[in-house]
PDB file of C-alpha atoms in Angstrom:
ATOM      1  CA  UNK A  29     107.051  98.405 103.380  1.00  0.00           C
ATOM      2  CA  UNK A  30     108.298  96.247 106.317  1.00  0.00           C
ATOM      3  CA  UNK A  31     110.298  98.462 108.566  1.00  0.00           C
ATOM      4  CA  UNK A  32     111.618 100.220 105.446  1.00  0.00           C
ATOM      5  CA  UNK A  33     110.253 104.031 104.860  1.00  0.00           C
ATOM      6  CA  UNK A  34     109.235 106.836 107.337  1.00  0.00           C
ATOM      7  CA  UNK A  35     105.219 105.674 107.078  1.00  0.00           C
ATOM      8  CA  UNK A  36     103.278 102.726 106.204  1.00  0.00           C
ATOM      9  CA  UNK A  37     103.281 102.059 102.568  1.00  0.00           C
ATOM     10  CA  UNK A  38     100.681 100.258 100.708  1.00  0.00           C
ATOM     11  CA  UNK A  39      99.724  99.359  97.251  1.00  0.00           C
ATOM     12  CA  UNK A  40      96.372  98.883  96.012  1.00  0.00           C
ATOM     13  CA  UNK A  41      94.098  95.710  94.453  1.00  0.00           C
ATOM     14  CA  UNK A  42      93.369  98.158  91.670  1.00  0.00           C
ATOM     15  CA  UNK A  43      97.285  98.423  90.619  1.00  0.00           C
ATOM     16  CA  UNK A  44      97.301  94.723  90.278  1.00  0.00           C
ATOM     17  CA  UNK A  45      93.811  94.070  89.119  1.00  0.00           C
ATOM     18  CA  UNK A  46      93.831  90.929  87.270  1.00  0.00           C
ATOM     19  CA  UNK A  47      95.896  89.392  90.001  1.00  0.00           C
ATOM     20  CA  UNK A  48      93.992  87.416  92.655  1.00  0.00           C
ATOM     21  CA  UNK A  49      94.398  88.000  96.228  1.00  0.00           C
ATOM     22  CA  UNK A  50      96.096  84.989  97.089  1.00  0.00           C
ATOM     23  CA  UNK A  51      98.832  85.967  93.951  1.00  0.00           C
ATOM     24  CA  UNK A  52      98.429  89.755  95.125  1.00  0.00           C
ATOM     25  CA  UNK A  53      99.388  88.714  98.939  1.00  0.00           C
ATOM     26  CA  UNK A  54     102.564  87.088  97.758  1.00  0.00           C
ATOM     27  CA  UNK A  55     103.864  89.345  96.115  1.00  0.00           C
ATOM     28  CA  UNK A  56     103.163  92.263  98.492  1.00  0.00           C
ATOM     29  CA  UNK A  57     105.753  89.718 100.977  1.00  0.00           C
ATOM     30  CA  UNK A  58     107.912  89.534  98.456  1.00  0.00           C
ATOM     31  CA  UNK A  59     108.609  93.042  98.054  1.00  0.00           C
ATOM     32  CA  UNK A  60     108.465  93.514 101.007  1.00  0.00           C
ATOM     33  CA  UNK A  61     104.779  95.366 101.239  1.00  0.00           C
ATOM     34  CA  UNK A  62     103.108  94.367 104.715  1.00  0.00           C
ATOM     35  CA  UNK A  63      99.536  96.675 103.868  1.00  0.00           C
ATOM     36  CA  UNK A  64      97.283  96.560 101.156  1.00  0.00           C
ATOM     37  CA  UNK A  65      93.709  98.538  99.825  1.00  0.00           C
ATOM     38  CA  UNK A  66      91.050  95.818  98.901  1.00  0.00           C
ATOM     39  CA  UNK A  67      88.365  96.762  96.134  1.00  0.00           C
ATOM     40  CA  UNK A  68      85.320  95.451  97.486  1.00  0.00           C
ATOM     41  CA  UNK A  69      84.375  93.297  93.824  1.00  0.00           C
ATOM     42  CA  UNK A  70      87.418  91.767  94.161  1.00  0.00           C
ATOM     43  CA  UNK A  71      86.793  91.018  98.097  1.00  0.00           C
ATOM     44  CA  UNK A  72      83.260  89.722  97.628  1.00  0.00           C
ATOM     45  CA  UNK A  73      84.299  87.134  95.047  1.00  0.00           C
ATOM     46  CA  UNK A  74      86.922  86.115  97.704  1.00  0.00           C
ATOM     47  CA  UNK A  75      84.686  86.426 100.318  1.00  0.00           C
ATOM     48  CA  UNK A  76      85.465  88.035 104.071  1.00  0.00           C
ATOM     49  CA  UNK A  77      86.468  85.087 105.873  1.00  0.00           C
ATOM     50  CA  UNK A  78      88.836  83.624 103.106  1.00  0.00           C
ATOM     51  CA  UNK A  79      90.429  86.979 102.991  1.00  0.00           C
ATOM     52  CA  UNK A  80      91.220  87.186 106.793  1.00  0.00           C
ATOM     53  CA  UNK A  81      92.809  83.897 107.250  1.00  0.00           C
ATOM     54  CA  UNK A  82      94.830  84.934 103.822  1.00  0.00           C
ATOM     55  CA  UNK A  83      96.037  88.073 105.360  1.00  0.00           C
ATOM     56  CA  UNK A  84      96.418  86.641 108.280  1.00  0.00           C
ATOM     57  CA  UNK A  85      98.711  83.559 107.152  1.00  0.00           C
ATOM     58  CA  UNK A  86     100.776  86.445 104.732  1.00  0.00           C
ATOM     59  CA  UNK A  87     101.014  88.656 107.793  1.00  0.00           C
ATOM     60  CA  UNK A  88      99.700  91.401 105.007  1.00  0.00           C
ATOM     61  CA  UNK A  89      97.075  94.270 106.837  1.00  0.00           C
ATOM     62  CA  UNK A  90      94.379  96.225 104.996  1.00  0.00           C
ATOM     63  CA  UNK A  91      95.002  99.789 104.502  1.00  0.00           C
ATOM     64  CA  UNK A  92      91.419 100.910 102.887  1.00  0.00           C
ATOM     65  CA  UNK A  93      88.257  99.038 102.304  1.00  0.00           C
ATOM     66  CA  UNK A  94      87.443 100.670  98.636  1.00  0.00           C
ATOM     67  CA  UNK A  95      85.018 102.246  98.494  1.00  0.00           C
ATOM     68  CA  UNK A  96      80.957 103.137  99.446  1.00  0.00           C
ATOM     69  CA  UNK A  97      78.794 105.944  99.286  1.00  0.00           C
ATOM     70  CA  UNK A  98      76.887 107.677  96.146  1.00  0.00           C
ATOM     71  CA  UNK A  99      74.382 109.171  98.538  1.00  0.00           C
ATOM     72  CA  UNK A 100      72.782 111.385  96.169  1.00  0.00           C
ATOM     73  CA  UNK A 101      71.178 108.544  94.061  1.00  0.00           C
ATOM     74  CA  UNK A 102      73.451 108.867  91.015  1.00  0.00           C
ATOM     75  CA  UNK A 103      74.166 105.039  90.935  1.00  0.00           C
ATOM     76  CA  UNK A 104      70.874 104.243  90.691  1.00  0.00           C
ATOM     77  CA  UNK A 105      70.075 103.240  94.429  1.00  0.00           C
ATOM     78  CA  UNK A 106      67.506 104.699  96.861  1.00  0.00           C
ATOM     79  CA  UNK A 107      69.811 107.103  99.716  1.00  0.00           C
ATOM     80  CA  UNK A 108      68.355 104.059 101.865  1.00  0.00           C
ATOM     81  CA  UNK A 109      70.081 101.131 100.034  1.00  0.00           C
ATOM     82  CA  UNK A 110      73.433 103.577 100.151  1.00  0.00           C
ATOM     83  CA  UNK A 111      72.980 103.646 103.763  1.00  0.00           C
ATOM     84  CA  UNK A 112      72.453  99.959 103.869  1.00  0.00           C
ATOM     85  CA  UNK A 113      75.606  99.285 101.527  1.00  0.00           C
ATOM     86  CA  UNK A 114      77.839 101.702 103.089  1.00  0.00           C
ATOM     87  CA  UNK A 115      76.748  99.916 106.755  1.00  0.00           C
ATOM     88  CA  UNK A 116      77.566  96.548 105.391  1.00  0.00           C
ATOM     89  CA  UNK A 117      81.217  97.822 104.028  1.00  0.00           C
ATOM     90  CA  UNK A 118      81.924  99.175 107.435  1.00  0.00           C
ATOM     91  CA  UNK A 119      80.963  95.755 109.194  1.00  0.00           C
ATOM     92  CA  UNK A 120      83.111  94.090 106.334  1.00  0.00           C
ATOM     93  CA  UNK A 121      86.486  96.490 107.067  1.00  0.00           C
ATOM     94  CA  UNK A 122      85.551  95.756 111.043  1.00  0.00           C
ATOM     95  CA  UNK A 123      86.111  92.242 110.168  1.00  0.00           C
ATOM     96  CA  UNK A 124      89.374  92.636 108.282  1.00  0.00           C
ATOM     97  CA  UNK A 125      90.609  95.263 111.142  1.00  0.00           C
ATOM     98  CA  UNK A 126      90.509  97.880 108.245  1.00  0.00           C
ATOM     99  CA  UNK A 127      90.724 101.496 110.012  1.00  0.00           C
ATOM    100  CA  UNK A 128      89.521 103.235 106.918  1.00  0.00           C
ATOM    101  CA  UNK A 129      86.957 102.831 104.441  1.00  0.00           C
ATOM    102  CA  UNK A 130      86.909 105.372 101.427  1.00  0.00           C
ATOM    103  CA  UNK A 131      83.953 107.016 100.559  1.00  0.00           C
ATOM    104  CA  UNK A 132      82.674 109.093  97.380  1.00  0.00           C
ATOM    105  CA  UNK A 133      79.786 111.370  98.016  1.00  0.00           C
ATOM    106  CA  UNK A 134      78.431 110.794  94.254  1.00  0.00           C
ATOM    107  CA  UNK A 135      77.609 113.381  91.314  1.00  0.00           C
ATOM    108  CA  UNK A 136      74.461 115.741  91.549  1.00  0.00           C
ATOM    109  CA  UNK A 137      72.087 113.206  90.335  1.00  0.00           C
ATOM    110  CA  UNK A 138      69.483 116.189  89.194  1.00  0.00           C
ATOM    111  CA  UNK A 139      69.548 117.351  92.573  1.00  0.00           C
ATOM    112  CA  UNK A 140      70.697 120.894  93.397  1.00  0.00           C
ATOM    113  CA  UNK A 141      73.566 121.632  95.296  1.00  0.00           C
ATOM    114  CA  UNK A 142      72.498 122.268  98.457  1.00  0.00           C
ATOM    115  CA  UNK A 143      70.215 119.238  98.470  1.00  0.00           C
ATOM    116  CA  UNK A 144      73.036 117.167  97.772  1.00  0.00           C
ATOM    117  CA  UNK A 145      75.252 118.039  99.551  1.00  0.00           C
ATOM    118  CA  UNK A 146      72.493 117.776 102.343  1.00  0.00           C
ATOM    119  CA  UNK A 147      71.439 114.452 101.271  1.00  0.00           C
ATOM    120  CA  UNK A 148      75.331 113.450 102.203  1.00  0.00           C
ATOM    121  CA  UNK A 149      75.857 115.571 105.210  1.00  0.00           C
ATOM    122  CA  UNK A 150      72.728 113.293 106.350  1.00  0.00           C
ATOM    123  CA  UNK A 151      74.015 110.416 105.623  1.00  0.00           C
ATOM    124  CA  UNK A 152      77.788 111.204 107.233  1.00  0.00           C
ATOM    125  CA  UNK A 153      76.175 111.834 110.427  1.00  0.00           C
ATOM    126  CA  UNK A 154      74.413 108.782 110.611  1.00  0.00           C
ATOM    127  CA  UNK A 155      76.960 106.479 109.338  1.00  0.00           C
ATOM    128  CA  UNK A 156      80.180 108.102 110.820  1.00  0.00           C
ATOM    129  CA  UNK A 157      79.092 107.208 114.846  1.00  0.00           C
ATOM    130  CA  UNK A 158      78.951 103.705 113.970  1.00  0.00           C
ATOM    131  CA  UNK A 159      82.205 103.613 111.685  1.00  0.00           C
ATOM    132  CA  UNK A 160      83.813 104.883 115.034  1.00  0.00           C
ATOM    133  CA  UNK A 161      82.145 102.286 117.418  1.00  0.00           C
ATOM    134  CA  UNK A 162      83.248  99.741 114.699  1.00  0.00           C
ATOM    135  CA  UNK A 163      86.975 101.093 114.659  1.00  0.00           C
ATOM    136  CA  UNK A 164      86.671 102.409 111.661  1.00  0.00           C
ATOM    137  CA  UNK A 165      86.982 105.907 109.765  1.00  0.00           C
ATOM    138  CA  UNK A 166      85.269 107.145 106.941  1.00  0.00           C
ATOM    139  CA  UNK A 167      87.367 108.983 104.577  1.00  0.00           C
ATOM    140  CA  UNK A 168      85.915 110.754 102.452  1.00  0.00           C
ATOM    141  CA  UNK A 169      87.249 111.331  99.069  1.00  0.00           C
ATOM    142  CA  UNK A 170      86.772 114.255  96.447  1.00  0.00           C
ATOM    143  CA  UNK A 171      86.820 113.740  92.555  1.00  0.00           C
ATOM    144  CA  UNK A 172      88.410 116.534  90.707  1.00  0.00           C
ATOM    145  CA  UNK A 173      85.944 117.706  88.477  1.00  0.00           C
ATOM    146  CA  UNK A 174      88.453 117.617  85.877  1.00  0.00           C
ATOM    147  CA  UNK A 175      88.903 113.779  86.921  1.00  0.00           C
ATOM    148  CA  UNK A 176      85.671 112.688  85.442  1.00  0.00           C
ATOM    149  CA  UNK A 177      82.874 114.484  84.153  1.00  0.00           C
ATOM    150  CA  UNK A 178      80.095 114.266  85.795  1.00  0.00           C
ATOM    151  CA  UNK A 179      81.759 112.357  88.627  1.00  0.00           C
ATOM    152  CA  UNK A 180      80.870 114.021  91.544  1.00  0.00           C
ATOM    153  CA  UNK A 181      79.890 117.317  93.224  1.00  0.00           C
ATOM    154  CA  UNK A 182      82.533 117.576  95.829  1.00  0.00           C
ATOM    155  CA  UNK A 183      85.286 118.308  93.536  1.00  0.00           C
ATOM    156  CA  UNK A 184      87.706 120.335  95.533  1.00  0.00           C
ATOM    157  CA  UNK A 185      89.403 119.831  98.969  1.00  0.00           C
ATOM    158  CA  UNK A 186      88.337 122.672 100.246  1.00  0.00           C
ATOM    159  CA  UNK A 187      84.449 121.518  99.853  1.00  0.00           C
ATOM    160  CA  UNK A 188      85.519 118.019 101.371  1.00  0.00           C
ATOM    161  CA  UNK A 189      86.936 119.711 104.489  1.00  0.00           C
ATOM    162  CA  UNK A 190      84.142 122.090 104.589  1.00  0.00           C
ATOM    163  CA  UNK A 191      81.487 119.026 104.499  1.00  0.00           C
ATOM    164  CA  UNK A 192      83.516 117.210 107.306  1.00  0.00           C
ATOM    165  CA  UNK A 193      84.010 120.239 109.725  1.00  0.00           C
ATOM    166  CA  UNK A 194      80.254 121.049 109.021  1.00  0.00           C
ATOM    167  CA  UNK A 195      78.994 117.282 110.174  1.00  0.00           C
ATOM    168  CA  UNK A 196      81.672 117.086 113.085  1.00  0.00           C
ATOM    169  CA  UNK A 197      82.417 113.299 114.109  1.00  0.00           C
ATOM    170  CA  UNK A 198      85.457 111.573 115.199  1.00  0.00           C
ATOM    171  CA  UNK A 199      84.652 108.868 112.661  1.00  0.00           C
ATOM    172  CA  UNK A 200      84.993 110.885 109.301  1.00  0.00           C
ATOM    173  CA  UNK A 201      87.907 112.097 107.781  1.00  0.00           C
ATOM    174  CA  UNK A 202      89.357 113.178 104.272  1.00  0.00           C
ATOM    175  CA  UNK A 203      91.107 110.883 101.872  1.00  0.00           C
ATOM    176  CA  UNK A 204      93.872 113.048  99.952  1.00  0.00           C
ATOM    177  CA  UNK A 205      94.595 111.645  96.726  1.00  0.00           C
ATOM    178  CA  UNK A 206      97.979 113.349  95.621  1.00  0.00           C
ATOM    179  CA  UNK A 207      97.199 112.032  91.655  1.00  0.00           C
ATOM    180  CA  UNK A 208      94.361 114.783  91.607  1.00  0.00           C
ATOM    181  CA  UNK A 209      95.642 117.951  94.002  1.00  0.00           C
ATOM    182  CA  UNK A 210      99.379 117.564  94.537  1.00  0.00           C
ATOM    183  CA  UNK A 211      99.574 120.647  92.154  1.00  0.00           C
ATOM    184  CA  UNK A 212      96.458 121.987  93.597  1.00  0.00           C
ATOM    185  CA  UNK A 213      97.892 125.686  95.326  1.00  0.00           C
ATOM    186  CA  UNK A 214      95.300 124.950  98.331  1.00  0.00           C
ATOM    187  CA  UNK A 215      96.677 121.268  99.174  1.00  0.00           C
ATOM    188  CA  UNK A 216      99.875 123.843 100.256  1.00  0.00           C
ATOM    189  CA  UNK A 217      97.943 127.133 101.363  1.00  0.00           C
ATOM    190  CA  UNK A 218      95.656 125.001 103.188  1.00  0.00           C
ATOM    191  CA  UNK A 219      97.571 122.101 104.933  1.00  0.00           C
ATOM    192  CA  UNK A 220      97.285 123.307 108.650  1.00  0.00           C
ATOM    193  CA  UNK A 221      93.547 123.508 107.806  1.00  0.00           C
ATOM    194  CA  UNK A 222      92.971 120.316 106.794  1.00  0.00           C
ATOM    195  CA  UNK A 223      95.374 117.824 107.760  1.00  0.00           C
ATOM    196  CA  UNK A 224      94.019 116.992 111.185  1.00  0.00           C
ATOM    197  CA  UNK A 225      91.164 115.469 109.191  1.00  0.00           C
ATOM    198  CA  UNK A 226      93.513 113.434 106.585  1.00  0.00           C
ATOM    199  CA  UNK A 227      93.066 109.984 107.221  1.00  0.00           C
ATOM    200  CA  UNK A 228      94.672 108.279 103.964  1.00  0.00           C
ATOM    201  CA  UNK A 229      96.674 109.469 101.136  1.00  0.00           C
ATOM    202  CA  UNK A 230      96.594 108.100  97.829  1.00  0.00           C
ATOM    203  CA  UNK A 231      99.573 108.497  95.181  1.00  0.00           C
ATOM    204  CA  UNK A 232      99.891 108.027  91.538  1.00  0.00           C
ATOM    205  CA  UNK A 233     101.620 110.351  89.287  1.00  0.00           C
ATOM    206  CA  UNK A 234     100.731 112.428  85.591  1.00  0.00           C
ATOM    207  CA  UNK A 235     102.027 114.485  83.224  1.00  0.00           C
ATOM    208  CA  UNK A 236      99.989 117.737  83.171  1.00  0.00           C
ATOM    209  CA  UNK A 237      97.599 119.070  83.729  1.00  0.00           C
ATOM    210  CA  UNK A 238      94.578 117.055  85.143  1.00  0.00           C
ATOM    211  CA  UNK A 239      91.995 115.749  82.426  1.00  0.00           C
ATOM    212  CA  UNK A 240      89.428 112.746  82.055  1.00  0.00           C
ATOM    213  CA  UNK A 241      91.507 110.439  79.758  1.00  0.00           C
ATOM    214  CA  UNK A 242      94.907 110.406  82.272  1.00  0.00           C
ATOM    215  CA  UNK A 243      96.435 107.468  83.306  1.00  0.00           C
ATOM    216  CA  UNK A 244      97.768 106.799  87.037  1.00  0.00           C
ATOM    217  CA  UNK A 245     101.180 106.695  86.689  1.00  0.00           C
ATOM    218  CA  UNK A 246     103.995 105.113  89.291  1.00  0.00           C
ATOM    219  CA  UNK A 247     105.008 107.619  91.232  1.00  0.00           C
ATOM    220  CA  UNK A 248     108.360 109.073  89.374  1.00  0.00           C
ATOM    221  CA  UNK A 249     106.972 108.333  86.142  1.00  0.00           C
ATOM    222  CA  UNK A 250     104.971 111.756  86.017  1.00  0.00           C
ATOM    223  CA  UNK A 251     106.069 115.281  86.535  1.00  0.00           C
ATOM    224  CA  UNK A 252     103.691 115.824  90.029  1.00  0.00           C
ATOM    225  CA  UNK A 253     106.048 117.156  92.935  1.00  0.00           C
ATOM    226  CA  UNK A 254     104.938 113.976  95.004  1.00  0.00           C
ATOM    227  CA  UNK A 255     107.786 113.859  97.174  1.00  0.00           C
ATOM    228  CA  UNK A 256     107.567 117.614  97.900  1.00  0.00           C
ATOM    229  CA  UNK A 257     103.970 116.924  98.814  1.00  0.00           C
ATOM    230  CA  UNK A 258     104.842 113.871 100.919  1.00  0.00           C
ATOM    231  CA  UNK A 259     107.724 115.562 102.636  1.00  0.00           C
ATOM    232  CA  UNK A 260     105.173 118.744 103.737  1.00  0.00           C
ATOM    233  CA  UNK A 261     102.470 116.209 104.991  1.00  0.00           C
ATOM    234  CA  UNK A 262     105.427 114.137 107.159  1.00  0.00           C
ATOM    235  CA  UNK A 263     106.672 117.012 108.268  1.00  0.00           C
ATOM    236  CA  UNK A 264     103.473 118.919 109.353  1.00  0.00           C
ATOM    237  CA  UNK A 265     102.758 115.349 111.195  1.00  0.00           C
ATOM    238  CA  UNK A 266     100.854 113.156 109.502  1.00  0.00           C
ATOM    239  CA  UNK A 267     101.308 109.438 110.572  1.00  0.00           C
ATOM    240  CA  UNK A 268      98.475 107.504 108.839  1.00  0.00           C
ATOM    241  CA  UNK A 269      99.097 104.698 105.345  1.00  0.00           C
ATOM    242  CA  UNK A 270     100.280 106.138 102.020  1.00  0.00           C
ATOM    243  CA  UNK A 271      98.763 104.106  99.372  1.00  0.00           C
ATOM    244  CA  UNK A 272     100.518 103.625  95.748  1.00  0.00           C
ATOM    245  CA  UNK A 273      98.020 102.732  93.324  1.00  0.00           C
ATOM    246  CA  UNK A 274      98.638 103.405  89.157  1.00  0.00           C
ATOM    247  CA  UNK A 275      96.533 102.389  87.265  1.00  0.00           C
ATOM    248  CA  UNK A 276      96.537 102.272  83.503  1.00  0.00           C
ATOM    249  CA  UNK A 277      98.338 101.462  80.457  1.00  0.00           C
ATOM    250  CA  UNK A 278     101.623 102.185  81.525  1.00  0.00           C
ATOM    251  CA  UNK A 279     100.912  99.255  84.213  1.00  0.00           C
ATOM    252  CA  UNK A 280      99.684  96.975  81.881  1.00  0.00           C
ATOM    253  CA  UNK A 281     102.783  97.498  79.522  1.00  0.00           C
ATOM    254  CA  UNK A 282     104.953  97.850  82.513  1.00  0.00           C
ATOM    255  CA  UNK A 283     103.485  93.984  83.988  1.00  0.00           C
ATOM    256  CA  UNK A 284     102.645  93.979  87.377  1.00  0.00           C
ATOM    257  CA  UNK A 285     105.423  92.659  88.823  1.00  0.00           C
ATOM    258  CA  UNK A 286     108.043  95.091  87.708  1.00  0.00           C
ATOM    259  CA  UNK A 287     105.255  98.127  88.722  1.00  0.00           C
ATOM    260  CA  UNK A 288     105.773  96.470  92.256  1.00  0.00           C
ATOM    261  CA  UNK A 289     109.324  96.723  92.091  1.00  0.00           C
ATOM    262  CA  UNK A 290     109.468 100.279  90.864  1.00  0.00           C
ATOM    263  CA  UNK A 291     106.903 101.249  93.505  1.00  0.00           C
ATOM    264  CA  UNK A 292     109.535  99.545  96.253  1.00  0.00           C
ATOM    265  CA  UNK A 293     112.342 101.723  94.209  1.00  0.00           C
ATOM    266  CA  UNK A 294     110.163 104.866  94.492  1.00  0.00           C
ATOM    267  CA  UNK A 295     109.179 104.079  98.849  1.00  0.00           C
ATOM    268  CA  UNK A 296     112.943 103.041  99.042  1.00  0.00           C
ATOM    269  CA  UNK A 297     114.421 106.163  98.025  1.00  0.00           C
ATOM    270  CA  UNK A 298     111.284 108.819  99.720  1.00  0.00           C
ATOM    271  CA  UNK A 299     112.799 106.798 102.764  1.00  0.00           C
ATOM    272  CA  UNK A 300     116.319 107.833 102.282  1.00  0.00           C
ATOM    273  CA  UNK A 301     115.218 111.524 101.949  1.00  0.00           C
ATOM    274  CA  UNK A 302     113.157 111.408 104.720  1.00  0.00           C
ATOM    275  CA  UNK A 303     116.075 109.821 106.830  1.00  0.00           C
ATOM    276  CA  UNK A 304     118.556 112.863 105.367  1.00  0.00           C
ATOM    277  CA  UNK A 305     115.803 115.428 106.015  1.00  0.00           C
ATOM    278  CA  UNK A 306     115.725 113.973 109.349  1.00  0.00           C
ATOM    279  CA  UNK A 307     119.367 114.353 110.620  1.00  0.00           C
ATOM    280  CA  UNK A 308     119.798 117.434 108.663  1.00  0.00           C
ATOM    281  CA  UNK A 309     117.207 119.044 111.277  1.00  0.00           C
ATOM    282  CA  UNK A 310     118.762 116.831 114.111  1.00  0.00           C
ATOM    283  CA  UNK A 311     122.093 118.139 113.398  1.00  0.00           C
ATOM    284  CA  UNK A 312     120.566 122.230 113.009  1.00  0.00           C
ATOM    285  CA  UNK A 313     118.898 121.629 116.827  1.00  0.00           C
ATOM    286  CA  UNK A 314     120.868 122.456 119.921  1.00  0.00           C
ATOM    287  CA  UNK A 315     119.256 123.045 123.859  1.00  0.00           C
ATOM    288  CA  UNK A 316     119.833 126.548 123.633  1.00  0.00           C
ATOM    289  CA  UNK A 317     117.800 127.107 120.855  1.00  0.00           C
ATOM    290  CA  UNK A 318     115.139 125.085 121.712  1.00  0.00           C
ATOM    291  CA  UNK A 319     114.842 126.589 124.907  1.00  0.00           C
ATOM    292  CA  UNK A 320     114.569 129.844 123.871  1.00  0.00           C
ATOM    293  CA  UNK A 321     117.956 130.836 123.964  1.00  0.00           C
ATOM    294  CA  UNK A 322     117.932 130.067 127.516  1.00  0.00           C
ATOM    295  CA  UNK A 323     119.504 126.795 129.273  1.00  0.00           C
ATOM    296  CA  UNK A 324     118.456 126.467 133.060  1.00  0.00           C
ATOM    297  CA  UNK A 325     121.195 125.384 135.473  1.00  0.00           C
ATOM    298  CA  UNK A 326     120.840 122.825 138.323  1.00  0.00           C
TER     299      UNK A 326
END
């Protein structure tokens, strides 16, 4: 939100799907979002250059370019023609001066293991040098396997972290999405391992445990510890966009409009934690602590 919360907030073109993007960019002024994730369907049919001078004219920015990859064949295309795609959606989120564009490695596709997860390591390597020359980071993004069956092979933050330490460039990252592993005990075990290679953060909220059939719920709506999760990632220093995106039922019911006001109610009040959080610590702090216990004198 504009000036408003501790981090950029954004919402997402899924949240609002029906909604074109000329409807979806006012809105996002009038509550007062200023970022927002495009689904690439939606952008094609409004095509690139349409959506610049939009987003330009709304003063609105682009969070996420959603989403390439399936490497391993799954979708149907050749690793070549995922290469190809995933090189146009980077040249597409260069355009729109998008700094991240999510990617999903893709199931097993009757591969084994190892050869998929080869088959994407390959591809990451070749893909993430020009992502960086284009300004752009890939963020890779792992689907519980509890999510949806069948929906991918890297299934756990730990293998996503693994995969991007293991290929090494500046250019690929790790999309956390808070919906699947806020109550995941490694997202809290593990958080000096792997946040120097979060690049987004995705939140929706449930009530449960994770299965296939859940909705996306607003954040608040759900029982996840979001804001404990949010907190820890602020406070161990991460600085990047935190996109809101439900999805489901409850946003259908809800209307779109009043799902935008309840995700400015939700940002609104994160922001006045953050800001208490913040001058309870500033208040705790004095120079002889911080130096040690000892103050040098002139």
């Amino acid at each position: 939100m504009r000036s408003s919360t501790p981090l950029p907030i954004a919402v997402s073109q899924l949240t609002t799907l029906r909604w074109e993007l000329p409807e979806e960019l006012c809105h996002c002024v009038e509550h007062g979002f200023d970022a927002i994730s495009l689904w690439r369907p939606k952008l094609s049919d409004t095509g690139v250059a349409y959506a610049r001078e939009l987003l330009q004219q709304a003063g609105v920015r682009v969070s996420s370019l959603q989403w390439a990859g399936g490497f391993t064949g799954s979708d149907g295309r050749t690793f070549e023609e995922s290469l190809a795609d995933c090189q146009e959606a980077i040249e597409t989120a260069e355009q729109l001066a998008c700094p991240v564009l999510t990617i999903y490695a893709g199931s097993r596709g009757g591969h084994t293991l190892s050869h998929a997860r080869r088959l994407v390591r390959h591809a990451l390597r070749e893909l993430a040098p020009a992502a960086e020359a284009a300004g752009v980071t890939l963020a890779l993004k792992p689907i519980h396997h509890r999510e949806v069956a069948g929906g991918g092979f890297m299934a756990s933050l730990e293998e996503a972290v693994s995969l991007i330490e293991e290929v090494d460039e500046a250019g690929l990252g790790l999309a956390l999405d808070l919906w699947s592993f806020a109550d995941d005990p490694w997202l809290s075990s593990g958080m000096e391992q792997f946040l120097q290679h979060v690049r987004l953060v995705l939140v929706a909220d449930r009530n449960g445990p994770l299965h296939e059939d859940q909705e996306r719920l607003p954040p608040g709506a759900g029982n996840l510890p979001l804001k404990q999760q949010l907190a820890s990632l602020i406070d161990a220093g991460y600085q990047g966009d935190i996109e809101i995106d439900p999805v489901g039922e409850r946003v259908m019911q809800t209307g779109y409009e009043e799902t935008l006001v309840a995700i400015g109610r939700y940002a609104a009040g994160f922001k006045r934690e953050g800001q208490h959080r913040i001058s309870r610590q500033a208040a705790s702090w004095s120079p002889l602590a911080a130096a040690g216990g000892q103050v040098s004198r002139p």
